[in-house]
Amino acid sequence: MPQGDHLPRLTQAAALFTFAMDAVDETGLVRPLLIPAERPLTVYIDRQEIVTLMTLGQNPEWLVLGYIRNQNLIADLSQIESVTVDWEVGAAAVATRTGQFKAPAKDAPRVVTTGCGQGSMFGHLYDQVSQLQLPDGQATQAQLFSVIDQVREHPSVYKQAGSMHGCALFDLMGDDAGAVQDTPLLRLFIEDVGRHNALDTLSGWDWLQSPDQRVRRPLVYTTGRLTSEMMMKAAQMAIPIVMSRSGTTQMGWDLANRLGLCVIGRAKHRRYLCFAGGHRIVGATQPG
Amino acid sequence: MPQGDHLPRLTQAAALFTFAMDAVDETGLVRPLLIPAERPLTVYIDRQEIVTLMTLGQNPEWLVLGYIRNQNLIADLSQIESVTVDWEVGAAAVATRTGQFKAPAKDAPRVVTTGCGQGSMFGHLYDQVSQLQLPDGQATQAQLFSVIDQVREHPSVYKQAGSMHGCALFDLMGDDAGAVQDTPLLRLFIEDVGRHNALDTLSGWDWLQSPDQRVRRPLVYTTGRLTSEMMMKAAQMAIPIVMSRSGTTQMGWDLANRLGLCVIGRAKHRRYLCFAGGHRIVGATQPG
């Protein structure tokens, strides 16, 4: 059976990203403005209501898949038959191949996190994730600087409308021979109202890739803060290096150290701070 | 019975806000750094587990009260006997006077929002909130500019450690005679890893005030984005004017218009944009 037969069928229900309105500035001048859309999308799996995500709606099918993956609701993509997004009713209907999905116990503890969105998850996930083994993976400083440049130059809804988080998935692998190149390949750039949605959407896209299309040496860049939950999602996606223009928190730092995850924050132009996992940066001056 | 007998007993379990660690910069230099704490706090009401909040831990008892209030879990503060926070076990035990708290139905829809934290809430809340009547309340431009200045000059953990949201509750009432003064009184400034926690903490504090200590003409400033959920919290707190240095979203804007809530964003120095509810700004130049 060819690979494609295992992939879920997806709608392509991208919605309008921005909404035009008139603001009034401090001098009384009317200022036409674009603001980001924010719309509820209720996820059902085999007709059971799972969660309502508040999203920009750029790639809702990938978002739903990534949410399912990162929350560990379904272990294997081949179990999913289809994802059908209908903005008219604000619903994403996920059908499994068996039609027998069992939601996690209703009295399972919920965690509401510090993150921008998708904060809710089941408490045992943290413990599970901190046991994960990340793949090998290193980046050169030249590659890190290139990531910063590429993200800065990428067209974005943020530049139009603000109030948005962006997330990008890079491949550090230069060519099939494995030669290191200074310019990592930007595979996907996603924006959403919350940094969690953006990362989950990358995860959903990544899940759908066939082995030959897969990102071989992944690095994720996010504009958002690197809290514990962002580290958890990176680990679920087997990403060994995460970068951000923002900072981290104590719990995020602690989890990164347990996982051996390389965490680079405050990344701007030719500067950054490595918070954890510095062994994954090659060619950097070592202290001392 | 004096008023005080109705107030819940609270522990005062403020935790350390920052954590010292060593980052390494792009030149290999070790850079000692403070990063914000982020710790799980599981809320129990009458021994039933409600939620786990990821928080800085500045005023956890107020946070718990504000969460209960803004999620509409308990309608009346006098129903709460005590809030006991114990960081050793990461738990906040809330006892009601009857000891008979009933959690919302376990299969009630959950909403995971775009916000920075406390994203989870029950879906019907949105509809309830959009019916609320906000109190009268107007601000002058001079007052708005003073709010911006006061927040900028206020000492903050953010200035030390970054990666944090701040929230401030102001009273626009000048004196008992009701004369307008240009400098609103800053009643409380709260920081947390998520903007939702910070606003909920203000709400908990506000709930505890006796009638004569209450903020009479409230205005809230937040460093965070004004998404729909932030508007909902403001409405639950009967705040008619919200300000932010950041922007809004379509759903936030829509809810503000329904509520007649004044929403002022991009507030910096002597500039701002009024997104909704401009009738609440006095002395502003009107367009045309």
Coordinates of C-alpha atoms in Angstrom, one line a residue:
Chain A
M1 CA 0.0 0.0 0.0
P2 CA 1.6 3.3 -1.0
Q3 CA 2.5 5.8 1.8
G4 CA -0.2 8.3 0.7
D5 CA -3.0 5.9 1.6
H6 CA -2.0 6.2 5.2
L7 CA -2.3 10.0 5.3
P8 CA -5.5 11.6 6.6
R9 CA -7.7 13.5 4.1
L10 CA -7.7 17.2 5.0
T11 CA -9.8 20.2 4.0
Q12 CA -8.0 23.4 3.1
A13 CA -10.0 25.8 5.1
A14 CA -7.6 28.7 5.5
A15 CA -9.5 31.7 6.8
L16 CA -8.9 35.5 6.4
F17 CA -5.9 36.4 8.6
T18 CA -6.7 40.1 9.2
F19 CA -9.6 42.2 9.8
A20 CA -9.9 45.9 8.8
M21 CA -11.1 48.4 11.4
D22 CA -10.7 52.1 12.2
A23 CA -8.8 53.1 15.3
V24 CA -8.6 56.7 16.6
D25 CA -5.3 58.0 17.7
E26 CA -4.5 60.4 20.5
T27 CA -5.0 63.4 18.2
G28 CA -8.5 62.3 17.1
L29 CA -7.3 61.1 13.7
V30 CA -9.0 58.0 12.3
R31 CA -6.4 55.4 11.6
P32 CA -7.5 52.5 9.4
L33 CA -5.9 49.4 10.8
L34 CA -5.5 45.7 10.2
I35 CA -5.8 43.5 13.3
P36 CA -5.4 39.8 13.5
A37 CA -8.4 37.6 13.3
E38 CA -9.0 35.4 16.3
R39 CA -11.6 32.7 15.9
P40 CA -12.7 29.7 17.9
L41 CA -12.2 26.2 16.5
T42 CA -13.7 23.4 18.4
V43 CA -12.0 20.1 17.9
Y44 CA -14.0 16.9 17.9
I45 CA -12.5 13.4 17.5
D46 CA -15.0 10.8 16.5
R47 CA -17.8 13.2 17.6
Q48 CA -16.3 13.7 21.1
E49 CA -15.6 17.4 22.0
I50 CA -11.9 17.7 22.9
V51 CA -11.1 21.4 23.1
T52 CA -11.7 24.8 21.6
L53 CA -8.6 26.5 20.2
M54 CA -8.6 30.3 19.6
T55 CA -6.7 30.7 16.3
L56 CA -5.8 33.0 13.5
G57 CA -6.9 30.2 11.1
Q58 CA -3.9 30.1 8.7
N59 CA -3.7 26.3 8.4
P60 CA -6.3 24.9 10.8
E61 CA -6.0 21.3 9.7
W62 CA -2.2 21.2 10.5
L63 CA -3.0 23.0 13.8
V64 CA -5.5 20.3 14.8
L65 CA -3.1 17.5 13.8
G66 CA -0.2 19.1 15.7
Y67 CA -2.4 19.7 18.8
I68 CA -3.4 16.0 18.7
R69 CA 0.3 15.0 18.3
N70 CA 1.7 17.4 20.9
Q71 CA -0.9 16.5 23.5
N72 CA -0.3 12.8 22.8
L73 CA -4.0 12.2 22.2
I74 CA -3.3 9.8 19.2
A75 CA 0.1 8.2 18.9
D76 CA 0.2 7.3 15.2
L77 CA -0.9 9.5 12.3
S78 CA -2.1 6.5 10.4
Q79 CA -4.9 6.1 12.9
I80 CA -6.4 9.4 11.6
E81 CA -8.8 9.1 8.6
S82 CA -9.6 12.8 8.0
V83 CA -9.7 16.3 9.4
T84 CA -12.6 18.4 8.2
V85 CA -12.6 22.1 9.2
D86 CA -15.8 24.1 8.7
W87 CA -15.6 27.8 9.7
E88 CA -19.3 28.2 9.4
V89 CA -19.8 26.3 12.6
G90 CA -16.2 26.8 13.9
A91 CA -15.6 23.1 14.1
A92 CA -12.8 20.7 13.2
A93 CA -14.1 17.1 12.9
V94 CA -11.4 14.5 13.2
A95 CA -12.4 11.0 12.2
T96 CA -10.2 8.0 13.2
R97 CA -10.0 4.9 11.1
T98 CA -11.6 2.8 13.9
G99 CA -14.2 5.5 14.8
Q100 CA -13.6 4.4 18.4
F101 CA -11.4 7.2 19.9
K102 CA -11.4 7.3 23.6
A103 CA -10.8 10.7 25.2
P104 CA -8.5 10.9 28.2
A105 CA -10.3 10.4 31.5
K106 CA -12.6 13.4 32.1
D107 CA -11.2 13.8 35.6
A108 CA -7.6 13.8 34.5
P109 CA -5.8 16.9 35.9
R110 CA -5.7 19.9 33.6
V111 CA -2.8 22.3 33.4
V112 CA -3.3 25.9 32.5
T113 CA 0.0 27.2 31.5
T114 CA 1.8 30.5 31.2
G115 CA 1.9 30.2 27.5
C116 CA 0.1 32.2 24.8
G117 CA -2.6 29.8 24.1
Q118 CA -3.2 26.1 24.0
G119 CA -2.3 26.1 27.6
S120 CA -4.5 23.2 28.6
M121 CA -3.0 19.8 28.7
F122 CA -3.0 16.8 30.9
G123 CA -0.6 16.8 33.8
H124 CA 1.1 13.5 33.2
L125 CA 2.5 14.9 29.9
Y126 CA 5.3 16.7 31.6
D127 CA 6.6 13.6 33.2
Q128 CA 6.3 11.6 30.0
V129 CA 8.2 14.3 28.0
S130 CA 11.0 14.7 30.5
Q131 CA 11.9 11.0 29.7
L132 CA 12.2 11.6 26.0
Q133 CA 15.5 11.1 24.1
L134 CA 16.3 13.8 21.6
P135 CA 18.2 13.0 18.4
D136 CA 21.7 14.2 17.8
G137 CA 22.0 17.6 16.2
Q138 CA 24.3 20.5 16.2
A139 CA 24.4 23.9 14.6
T140 CA 27.2 26.3 13.7
Q141 CA 27.1 29.9 14.7
A142 CA 26.9 30.9 11.1
Q143 CA 23.7 28.8 10.8
L144 CA 22.2 30.4 13.9
F145 CA 22.8 33.9 12.5
S146 CA 21.3 32.8 9.2
V147 CA 18.2 31.6 11.0
I148 CA 17.8 35.0 12.6
D149 CA 18.3 36.8 9.3
Q150 CA 15.9 34.6 7.4
V151 CA 13.1 35.0 10.0
R152 CA 13.6 38.8 10.0
E153 CA 13.3 39.0 6.3
H154 CA 10.4 36.7 5.9
P155 CA 7.0 38.3 4.9
S156 CA 4.6 38.1 7.8
V157 CA 1.1 39.0 8.9
Y158 CA 2.8 40.4 12.0
K159 CA 4.4 43.1 9.9
Q160 CA 0.8 44.1 8.7
A161 CA -1.2 43.6 11.8
G162 CA 1.0 43.0 14.9
S163 CA -0.2 41.0 17.9
M164 CA 1.0 37.7 16.5
H165 CA 3.6 35.0 17.1
G166 CA 5.6 33.4 14.4
C167 CA 7.3 30.1 14.3
A168 CA 9.7 28.6 11.7
L169 CA 11.0 25.1 11.1
F170 CA 14.5 24.9 9.5
D171 CA 16.5 22.0 8.2
L172 CA 20.2 22.3 9.1
M173 CA 21.2 19.5 6.7
G174 CA 23.0 21.0 3.8
D175 CA 23.0 18.3 1.2
D176 CA 22.6 14.5 1.1
A177 CA 26.3 14.0 1.7
G178 CA 25.7 15.8 5.1
A179 CA 28.0 18.7 4.3
V180 CA 27.4 21.6 6.6
Q181 CA 26.1 24.7 4.9
D182 CA 25.8 28.1 6.5
T183 CA 22.3 28.7 5.3
P184 CA 19.7 26.4 6.9
L185 CA 16.7 25.7 4.7
L186 CA 13.5 27.3 5.9
R187 CA 10.9 24.6 5.4
L188 CA 7.8 26.2 7.0
F189 CA 6.9 29.6 8.6
I190 CA 3.6 29.8 10.5
E191 CA 1.9 32.6 12.4
D192 CA -0.9 32.5 14.9
V193 CA -2.3 34.6 17.7
G194 CA -0.6 32.4 20.2
R195 CA 2.9 31.0 20.1
H196 CA 1.6 27.6 21.1
N197 CA -0.8 27.4 18.1
A198 CA 2.0 28.3 15.8
L199 CA 4.3 25.6 17.1
D200 CA 1.5 23.0 17.0
T201 CA 0.8 23.9 13.4
L202 CA 4.5 23.2 12.5
S203 CA 4.1 19.9 14.3
G204 CA 1.1 18.9 12.3
W205 CA 2.8 19.7 9.0
D206 CA 5.9 17.8 10.1
W207 CA 3.7 14.8 11.1
L208 CA 2.3 14.7 7.6
Q209 CA 5.7 14.5 5.8
S210 CA 6.7 11.3 4.2
P211 CA 10.1 9.9 5.1
D212 CA 11.8 11.4 2.0
Q213 CA 10.3 14.9 2.6
R214 CA 11.1 14.9 6.3
V215 CA 13.2 17.6 7.9
R216 CA 16.5 15.8 8.6
R217 CA 18.2 18.0 11.1
P218 CA 15.5 20.2 12.5
L219 CA 15.8 23.5 14.3
V220 CA 12.8 25.6 15.5
Y221 CA 12.7 29.4 15.8
T222 CA 9.9 31.1 17.7
T223 CA 9.2 34.7 18.4
G224 CA 7.6 33.6 21.7
R225 CA 9.0 33.0 25.2
L226 CA 10.5 29.6 25.9
T227 CA 8.4 28.4 28.8
S228 CA 8.2 24.8 30.0
E229 CA 5.4 24.0 27.7
M230 CA 7.2 25.2 24.5
M231 CA 10.1 22.9 25.5
M232 CA 7.7 20.1 25.9
K233 CA 6.3 20.6 22.4
A234 CA 9.8 20.8 20.9
A235 CA 10.7 17.5 22.6
Q236 CA 7.5 15.8 21.3
M237 CA 8.6 16.9 17.8
A238 CA 12.1 15.6 18.4
I239 CA 13.6 19.0 17.8
P240 CA 17.1 19.3 19.5
I241 CA 17.6 23.1 19.1
V242 CA 15.1 25.9 19.7
M243 CA 15.7 29.6 19.2
S244 CA 13.8 32.6 20.2
R245 CA 14.1 36.4 20.2
S246 CA 12.7 36.2 23.7
G247 CA 13.8 34.6 27.0
T248 CA 13.1 31.5 29.1
T249 CA 11.7 30.6 32.5
Q250 CA 13.1 28.5 35.3
M251 CA 10.9 25.6 34.5
G252 CA 11.7 25.8 30.8
W253 CA 15.4 25.9 31.6
D254 CA 15.1 23.0 34.0
L255 CA 13.3 20.8 31.5
A256 CA 15.8 21.8 28.7
N257 CA 18.7 20.7 30.9
R258 CA 17.0 17.3 31.6
L259 CA 16.4 16.8 27.9
G260 CA 19.7 18.0 26.6
L261 CA 17.8 20.5 24.5
C262 CA 19.8 23.4 23.2
V263 CA 17.9 26.7 24.0
I264 CA 19.1 29.9 22.5
G265 CA 17.2 33.1 23.5
R266 CA 17.5 36.8 23.0
A267 CA 18.5 36.1 19.4
K268 CA 18.8 39.3 17.4
H269 CA 21.1 40.2 14.6
R270 CA 24.6 38.9 15.6
R271 CA 23.8 38.3 19.2
Y272 CA 22.2 35.6 21.4
L273 CA 22.3 33.9 24.8
C274 CA 22.6 30.2 25.1
F275 CA 20.5 29.1 28.1
A276 CA 21.0 25.4 27.9
G277 CA 22.5 22.6 25.8
G278 CA 25.5 24.6 24.6
H279 CA 27.3 21.4 23.5
R280 CA 25.0 21.5 20.4
I281 CA 26.7 24.7 19.1
V282 CA 29.8 24.0 17.1
G283 CA 32.4 26.6 16.3
A284 CA 31.4 28.8 19.2
T285 CA 34.1 30.3 21.4
Q286 CA 34.1 28.3 24.6
P287 CA 34.3 30.2 27.9
G288 CA 37.6 30.4 29.8
Chain B
M1 CA -21.2 40.7 62.1
P2 CA -18.3 42.9 61.0
Q3 CA -17.3 42.8 57.3
G4 CA -13.9 41.2 58.1
D5 CA -15.6 38.0 59.3
H6 CA -16.8 37.4 55.8
L7 CA -13.3 37.5 54.3
P8 CA -11.5 34.3 53.6
R9 CA -8.4 33.5 55.6
L10 CA -5.3 33.6 53.4
T11 CA -1.8 32.3 53.7
Q12 CA 0.9 34.7 52.5
A13 CA 3.0 32.2 50.5
A14 CA 4.8 34.6 48.1
A15 CA 7.7 32.6 46.5
L16 CA 11.0 33.7 45.0
F17 CA 10.4 35.6 41.8
T18 CA 13.6 35.0 40.0
F19 CA 16.2 32.3 39.5
A20 CA 19.9 32.9 39.0
M21 CA 21.6 31.0 36.2
D22 CA 24.5 31.3 33.8
A23 CA 23.9 31.9 30.1
V24 CA 26.7 31.9 27.5
D25 CA 26.6 34.6 24.9
E26 CA 27.7 34.4 21.3
T27 CA 31.3 35.2 22.1
G28 CA 31.5 32.4 24.7
L29 CA 31.3 34.7 27.6
V30 CA 29.4 33.5 30.7
R31 CA 26.6 35.9 31.5
P32 CA 25.0 35.5 35.0
L33 CA 21.4 36.1 34.5
L34 CA 18.1 36.2 36.4
I35 CA 15.2 34.4 34.8
P36 CA 11.6 34.4 36.0
A37 CA 10.4 31.5 38.2
E38 CA 7.6 29.5 36.8
R39 CA 6.0 27.0 39.1
P40 CA 2.9 24.8 39.0
L41 CA 0.1 25.6 41.5
T42 CA -2.7 23.1 41.6
V43 CA -6.0 24.6 42.8
Y44 CA -8.3 22.4 44.8
I45 CA -11.8 23.5 46.0
D46 CA -13.2 21.4 48.8
R47 CA -10.6 18.7 47.9
Q48 CA -11.7 18.6 44.2
E49 CA -8.9 19.3 41.7
I50 CA -9.8 22.3 39.5
V51 CA -6.8 23.3 37.5
T52 CA -3.0 23.7 37.6
L53 CA -1.8 27.3 37.0
M54 CA 1.8 28.0 36.0
T55 CA 2.8 31.1 37.9
L56 CA 5.5 33.3 39.1
G57 CA 4.1 33.0 42.6
Q58 CA 4.0 36.7 43.6
N59 CA 0.6 36.6 45.3
P60 CA -0.7 33.1 44.8
E61 CA -3.7 33.5 47.1
W62 CA -5.0 36.6 45.2
L63 CA -4.3 34.7 41.9
V64 CA -6.4 31.8 43.1
L65 CA -9.3 34.0 44.2
G66 CA -9.2 36.0 41.0
Y67 CA -9.2 32.8 38.9
I68 CA -12.2 31.5 40.8
R69 CA -13.9 34.9 40.3
N70 CA -13.1 35.4 36.6
Q71 CA -14.0 31.8 35.8
N72 CA -17.3 32.3 37.6
L73 CA -16.7 29.2 39.7
I74 CA -18.0 30.8 42.9
A75 CA -20.2 33.8 42.7
D76 CA -19.8 35.3 46.1
L77 CA -16.6 35.8 48.1
S78 CA -18.4 35.2 51.4
Q79 CA -18.8 31.6 50.3
I80 CA -15.0 31.1 50.6
E81 CA -13.7 30.1 54.1
S82 CA -9.9 30.0 53.3
V83 CA -7.2 29.8 50.7
T84 CA -4.1 27.8 51.8
V85 CA -1.1 27.8 49.5
D86 CA 1.7 25.3 50.1
W87 CA 4.6 25.5 47.7
E88 CA 6.2 22.3 49.1
V89 CA 3.4 20.4 47.4
G90 CA 2.5 23.1 44.8
A91 CA -1.1 23.2 46.0
A92 CA -3.6 25.8 46.8
A93 CA -6.4 24.4 48.9
V94 CA -9.6 26.4 48.8
A95 CA -12.2 25.6 51.5
T96 CA -15.8 26.9 51.1
R97 CA -18.0 27.6 54.1
T98 CA -20.4 24.7 53.2
G99 CA -17.6 22.4 52.1
Q100 CA -20.0 21.3 49.4
F101 CA -18.5 22.9 46.3
K102 CA -19.7 21.4 43.0
A103 CA -17.2 21.6 40.1
P104 CA -18.7 22.4 36.7
A105 CA -19.8 19.4 34.8
K106 CA -16.7 17.4 33.8
D107 CA -17.8 17.2 30.2
A108 CA -18.4 21.0 29.9
P109 CA -16.6 22.3 26.8
R110 CA -13.1 23.6 27.5
V111 CA -11.7 26.6 25.7
V112 CA -8.0 26.9 25.2
T113 CA -7.3 30.5 24.3
T114 CA -4.7 32.5 22.5
G115 CA -3.7 34.1 25.8
C116 CA -0.5 33.9 27.7
G117 CA -1.7 31.5 30.3
Q118 CA -4.9 30.6 32.1
G119 CA -6.3 29.9 28.7
S120 CA -8.7 27.2 29.9
M121 CA -12.2 28.2 30.7
F122 CA -15.7 27.0 30.1
G123 CA -17.3 27.8 26.8
H124 CA -20.5 29.3 28.1
L125 CA -18.5 32.1 29.9
Y126 CA -18.2 34.1 26.7
D127 CA -21.9 34.3 26.2
Q128 CA -22.5 35.2 29.8
V129 CA -19.9 37.9 29.8
S130 CA -21.1 39.5 26.6
Q131 CA -24.4 40.3 28.4
L132 CA -22.7 42.2 31.2
Q133 CA -23.4 45.9 31.9
L134 CA -20.3 47.9 32.5
P135 CA -20.4 50.8 35.0
D136 CA -20.0 54.4 33.8
G137 CA -16.5 55.6 33.6
Q138 CA -14.5 58.1 31.6
A139 CA -10.8 59.1 31.6
T140 CA -9.1 62.3 30.3
Q141 CA -6.2 62.1 28.0
A142 CA -4.0 63.6 30.8
Q143 CA -5.0 60.6 32.9
L144 CA -4.2 58.1 30.2
F145 CA -0.7 59.6 29.7
S146 CA -0.2 59.6 33.4
V147 CA -1.0 55.9 33.5
I148 CA 1.6 55.2 30.8
D149 CA 4.2 57.2 32.7
Q150 CA 3.5 55.6 36.1
V151 CA 3.7 52.0 34.7
R152 CA 6.9 52.8 32.9
E153 CA 8.5 54.2 36.1
H154 CA 7.2 51.4 38.4
P155 CA 9.9 49.0 39.7
S156 CA 9.3 45.6 38.1
V157 CA 10.7 42.1 38.0
Y158 CA 10.5 42.5 34.2
K159 CA 13.3 45.0 34.3
Q160 CA 15.4 42.4 36.2
A161 CA 14.5 39.2 34.4
G162 CA 12.3 39.9 31.4
S163 CA 9.8 37.4 30.0
M164 CA 7.1 38.7 32.2
H165 CA 3.8 40.5 31.9
G166 CA 2.7 43.3 34.2
C167 CA -0.8 44.5 35.1
A168 CA -1.9 47.6 37.1
L169 CA -5.1 48.7 38.6
F170 CA -5.7 52.4 38.8
D171 CA -8.3 54.5 40.4
L172 CA -9.4 57.5 38.3
M173 CA -11.3 59.1 41.1
G174 CA -9.4 62.1 42.3
D175 CA -11.1 62.9 45.6
D176 CA -14.3 62.2 47.5
A177 CA -15.9 65.2 45.9
G178 CA -15.3 63.5 42.5
A179 CA -13.0 66.2 41.1
V180 CA -11.0 64.9 38.2
Q181 CA -7.3 64.8 38.8
D182 CA -4.7 64.3 36.2
T183 CA -2.8 61.6 38.1
P184 CA -4.8 58.4 38.6
L185 CA -3.9 56.5 41.8
L186 CA -2.0 53.3 41.2
R187 CA -3.6 50.8 43.6
L188 CA -1.9 47.6 42.7
F189 CA 0.8 46.4 40.3
I190 CA 1.2 42.7 39.7
E191 CA 3.5 40.7 37.5
D192 CA 3.3 37.1 36.3
V193 CA 4.7 34.9 33.6
G194 CA 1.4 35.1 31.8
R195 CA -0.8 38.2 31.3
H196 CA -3.8 36.2 32.4
N197 CA -2.4 35.3 35.8
A198 CA -1.5 39.0 36.4
L199 CA -5.0 40.2 35.6
D200 CA -6.6 37.4 37.7
T201 CA -4.3 38.4 40.6
L202 CA -5.6 42.0 40.4
S203 CA -9.1 40.6 40.3
G204 CA -8.5 38.5 43.5
W205 CA -7.2 41.5 45.3
D206 CA -10.0 43.7 44.1
W207 CA -12.6 41.0 45.3
L208 CA -11.1 41.2 48.8
Q209 CA -11.5 45.0 49.2
S210 CA -14.2 46.2 51.6
P211 CA -16.6 48.8 50.2
D212 CA -14.6 51.8 51.6
Q213 CA -11.3 50.5 50.2
R214 CA -12.7 49.7 46.8
V215 CA -11.4 51.2 43.6
R216 CA -14.1 53.7 42.7
R217 CA -13.4 54.4 39.0
P218 CA -11.2 51.6 37.9
L219 CA -8.9 51.5 34.9
V220 CA -6.6 48.5 34.1
Y221 CA -3.3 48.7 32.3
T222 CA -1.6 45.5 30.9
T223 CA 1.6 44.9 29.0
G224 CA -0.1 42.0 27.2
R225 CA -2.3 41.8 24.1
L226 CA -6.0 42.5 24.4
T227 CA -7.4 39.3 23.2
S228 CA -11.1 38.3 23.7
E229 CA -10.2 36.6 27.0
M230 CA -8.6 39.6 28.5
M231 CA -11.7 41.6 27.6
M232 CA -13.8 39.0 29.4
K233 CA -11.8 39.3 32.5
A234 CA -12.0 43.0 32.5
A235 CA -15.8 42.8 32.1
Q236 CA -16.1 40.3 35.0
M237 CA -14.2 42.8 37.1
A238 CA -16.5 45.6 36.0
I239 CA -13.6 47.6 34.5
P240 CA -14.8 50.0 31.8
I241 CA -11.4 51.1 30.5
V242 CA -8.4 48.9 29.6
M243 CA -5.1 50.0 28.3
S244 CA -2.2 48.1 26.8
R245 CA 1.1 48.8 25.2
S246 CA 0.2 46.1 22.8
G247 CA -2.7 45.5 20.3
T248 CA -6.0 43.7 20.0
T249 CA -7.6 41.0 18.0
Q250 CA -10.8 40.8 16.0
M251 CA -12.6 38.9 18.7
G252 CA -11.4 41.1 21.5
W253 CA -12.5 44.2 19.5
D254 CA -15.9 42.7 18.8
L255 CA -16.5 41.8 22.4
A256 CA -15.4 45.3 23.5
N257 CA -17.9 46.9 21.1
R258 CA -20.7 44.7 22.5
L259 CA -19.8 45.7 26.0
G260 CA -19.1 49.3 25.4
L261 CA -15.6 48.7 26.9
C262 CA -13.0 51.4 26.1
V263 CA -9.9 49.7 24.7
I264 CA -6.7 51.7 24.3
G265 CA -3.7 50.0 22.7
R266 CA -0.2 50.8 21.5
A267 CA 0.0 53.1 24.5
K268 CA 3.5 54.5 24.7
H269 CA 4.7 57.9 25.9
R270 CA 2.3 60.4 24.4
R271 CA 0.7 58.1 21.9
Y272 CA -2.1 55.6 21.8
L273 CA -4.7 54.1 19.5
C274 CA -8.3 53.8 20.7
F275 CA -9.7 50.6 19.3
A276 CA -13.2 50.7 20.9
G277 CA -15.3 52.7 23.3
G278 CA -13.9 56.1 22.5
H279 CA -16.9 57.8 24.2
R280 CA -15.2 57.1 27.5
I281 CA -12.3 59.4 26.7
V282 CA -13.0 63.0 27.6
G283 CA -11.1 65.9 26.2
A284 CA -9.9 64.0 23.2
T285 CA -10.0 65.7 19.8
Q286 CA -12.9 64.2 17.9
P287 CA -12.3 63.2 14.3
G288 CA -13.7 65.4 11.5

